[in-house]
Every structure is written in structure tokens, then in C-alpha cells.
Amino acid sequence: MLQHTHESTPFLTKEHQITLLCDGLESPANVGAIFRLCDAFGIEEIIFNQEPDLTSNRLKRTARTTERTIPFRTVTDLNDALLHLKEKEYLTVALEITNQSNALSSIHSQLPNRIALVIGSERQGVSERILKQVQEVVHIEMFGKNSSMNVAQATAIALYELTKH
């Protein structure tokens, strides 16, 4: 058995109609990981509401050049971006634990082709303003004592779940 190199990996290329919206994401390592995940899962676009520091060595190391290939933009108002995506018939979904959130796995059977997934900041999660705007709020079921996980790790789980169909 031989491990594949990057050039010889036989994965299919597939683009999903998923836009990732980042609500207050700050850490260059997390932003870099988000770029890399979006490349891995064939995500169509990333929308930030804080300009990512593309000169950060930490971001560059974790992104592994995907910050150059994944379409992204920065907006001043994430709410406006969400409204625009709703008008284009995207299902708007926030990844956050709330008193009304549903397990991520429970919405899989009813997913449309177009999804706008909102992830939150490292400290505050998804803002209340955005939570009021989305159509669905989902959480990842966890079984330990900690009530949260790293935003990049949670995004990886969510994107896997949303793209596996």
C-alpha cells in the first residue's frame, strides 16, 4: 500500500452550491483552515464580515494556498448578504447551539441544493442578529462535558454532513 501524493490523489472534483458566511471570525489559523476546508468540500464562496489578513503567515500555512483559489469577499453587513442569498432561494442555516437548535443530522433529509451556512466567531459564536435572520439553527451533537468546539473543526463536521448526499 502506497500513500498518494497531492498530485496523484484520485478524488472527484465537485462543486456544491454552499456559501459559507463567517460572522466575526478572527483567528488567522481558523481562517486559513476554513479556506482549506472549503476547497476540500467544493464550496462555492466564503463571505466574511471582517477582512481576513491574507499576509498572515499563520493563515498561509493552514490554508496551503487555497486562499488564492477559493472565491471570497468581505461585506460590511452579513445580514444583507443573507437576505440576498434567501432571495436566490438558499436555505439559510446557522451552526450554533441554542435552546431551539436542531441536531445537524436531523435536517439532512430535507436539504435543498442551495445552502448558506453561517459560522460564528471564536468567542461569541453566531450573533443574535444573524440567529434571528436564518431559517434553521443547527448544532453538532456532542457527548463530552465541554459545550463547544473549535470553529474550524465544527465547520469541517458540518460541511461533511451537508455534502455527503
Short mmCIF file of C-alpha atoms in Angstrom, two decimals, residues 140-144:
data_model
loop_
_atom_site.label_atom_id
_atom_site.label_comp_id
_atom_site.label_asym_id
_atom_site.label_seq_id
_atom_site.Cartn_x
_atom_site.Cartn_y
_atom_site.Cartn_z
CA ILE A 140 -23.44 19.21 16.34
CA GLU A 141 -24.36 16.60 18.90
CA MET A 142 -21.56 16.25 21.45
CA PHE A 143 -21.22 13.77 24.26
CA GLY A 144 -18.44 15.15 26.45
#
